[in-house]
mmCIF file of C-alpha atoms in Angstrom:
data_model
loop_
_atom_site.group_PDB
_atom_site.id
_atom_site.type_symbol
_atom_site.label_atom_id
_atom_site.label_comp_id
_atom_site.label_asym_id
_atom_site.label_seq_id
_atom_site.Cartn_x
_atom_site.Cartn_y
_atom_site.Cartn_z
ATOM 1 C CA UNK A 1 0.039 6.624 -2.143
ATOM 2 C CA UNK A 2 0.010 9.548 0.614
ATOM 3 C CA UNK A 3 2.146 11.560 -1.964
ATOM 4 C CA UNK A 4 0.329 10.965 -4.967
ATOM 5 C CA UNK A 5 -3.095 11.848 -3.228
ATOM 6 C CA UNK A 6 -1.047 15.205 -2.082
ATOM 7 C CA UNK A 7 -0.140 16.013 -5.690
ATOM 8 C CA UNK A 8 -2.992 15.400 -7.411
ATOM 9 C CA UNK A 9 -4.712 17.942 -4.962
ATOM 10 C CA UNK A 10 -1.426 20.818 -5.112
ATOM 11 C CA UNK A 11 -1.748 20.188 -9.184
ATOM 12 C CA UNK A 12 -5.792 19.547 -9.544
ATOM 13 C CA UNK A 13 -5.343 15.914 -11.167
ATOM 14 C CA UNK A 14 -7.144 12.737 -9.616
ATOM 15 C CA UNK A 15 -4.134 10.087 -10.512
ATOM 16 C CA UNK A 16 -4.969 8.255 -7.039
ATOM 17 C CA UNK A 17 -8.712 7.315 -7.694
ATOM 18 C CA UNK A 18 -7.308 4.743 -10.585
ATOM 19 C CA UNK A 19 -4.704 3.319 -8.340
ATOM 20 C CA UNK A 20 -6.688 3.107 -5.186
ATOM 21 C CA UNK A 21 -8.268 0.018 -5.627
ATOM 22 C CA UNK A 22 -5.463 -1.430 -6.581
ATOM 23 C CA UNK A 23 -3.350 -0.311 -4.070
ATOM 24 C CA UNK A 24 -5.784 -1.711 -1.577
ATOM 25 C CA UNK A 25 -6.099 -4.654 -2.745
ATOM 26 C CA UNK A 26 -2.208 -5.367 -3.158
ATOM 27 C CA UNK A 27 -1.783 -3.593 0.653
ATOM 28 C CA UNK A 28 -4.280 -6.824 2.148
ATOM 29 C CA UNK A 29 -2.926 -9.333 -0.399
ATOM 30 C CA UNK A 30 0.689 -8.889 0.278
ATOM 31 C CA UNK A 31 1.040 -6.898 3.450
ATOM 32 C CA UNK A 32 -1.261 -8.111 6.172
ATOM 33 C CA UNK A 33 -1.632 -10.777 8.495
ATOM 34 C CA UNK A 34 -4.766 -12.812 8.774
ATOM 35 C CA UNK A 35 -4.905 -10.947 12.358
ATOM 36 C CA UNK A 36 -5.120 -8.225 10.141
ATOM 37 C CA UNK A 37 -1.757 -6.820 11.239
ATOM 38 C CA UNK A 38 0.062 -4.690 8.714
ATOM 39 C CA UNK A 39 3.554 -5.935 7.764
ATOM 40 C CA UNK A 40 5.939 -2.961 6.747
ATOM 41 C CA UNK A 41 8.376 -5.374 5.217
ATOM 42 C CA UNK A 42 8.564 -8.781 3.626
ATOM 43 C CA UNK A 43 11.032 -10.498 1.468
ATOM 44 C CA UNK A 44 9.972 -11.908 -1.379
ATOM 45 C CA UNK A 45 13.134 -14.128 -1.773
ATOM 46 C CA UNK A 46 13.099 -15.237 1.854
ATOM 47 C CA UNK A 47 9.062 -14.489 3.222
ATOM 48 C CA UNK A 48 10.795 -13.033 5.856
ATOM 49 C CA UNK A 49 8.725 -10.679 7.643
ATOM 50 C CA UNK A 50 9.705 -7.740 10.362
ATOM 51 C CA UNK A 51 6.765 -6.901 12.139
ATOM 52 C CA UNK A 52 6.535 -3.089 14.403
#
């Protein structure tokens, strides 16, 4: 997301307000812990989880 907000500023488009929400969204769904810990990686095929 960090990238796309950096090239829609270098190139004057706004690409990252329609996939912010989104990405948001998917970032609490999928990637953080009811302790509201941020998981960098999970498996989908196992649900493991490696935690920082």
């Amino acid at each position: 997301m960090a990238g796309l907000v950096i090239s829609d500023r270098i190139l004057g488009r706004d690409l990252g307000a329609s996939l912010r929400n989104r990405f948001k969204r998917s970032l609490e769904e999928e990637f953080t812990e009811c302790d509201g810990r941020i998981l960098p990686i999970r498996s989908e095929f196992t649900s493991l989880t490696i935690t920082p």
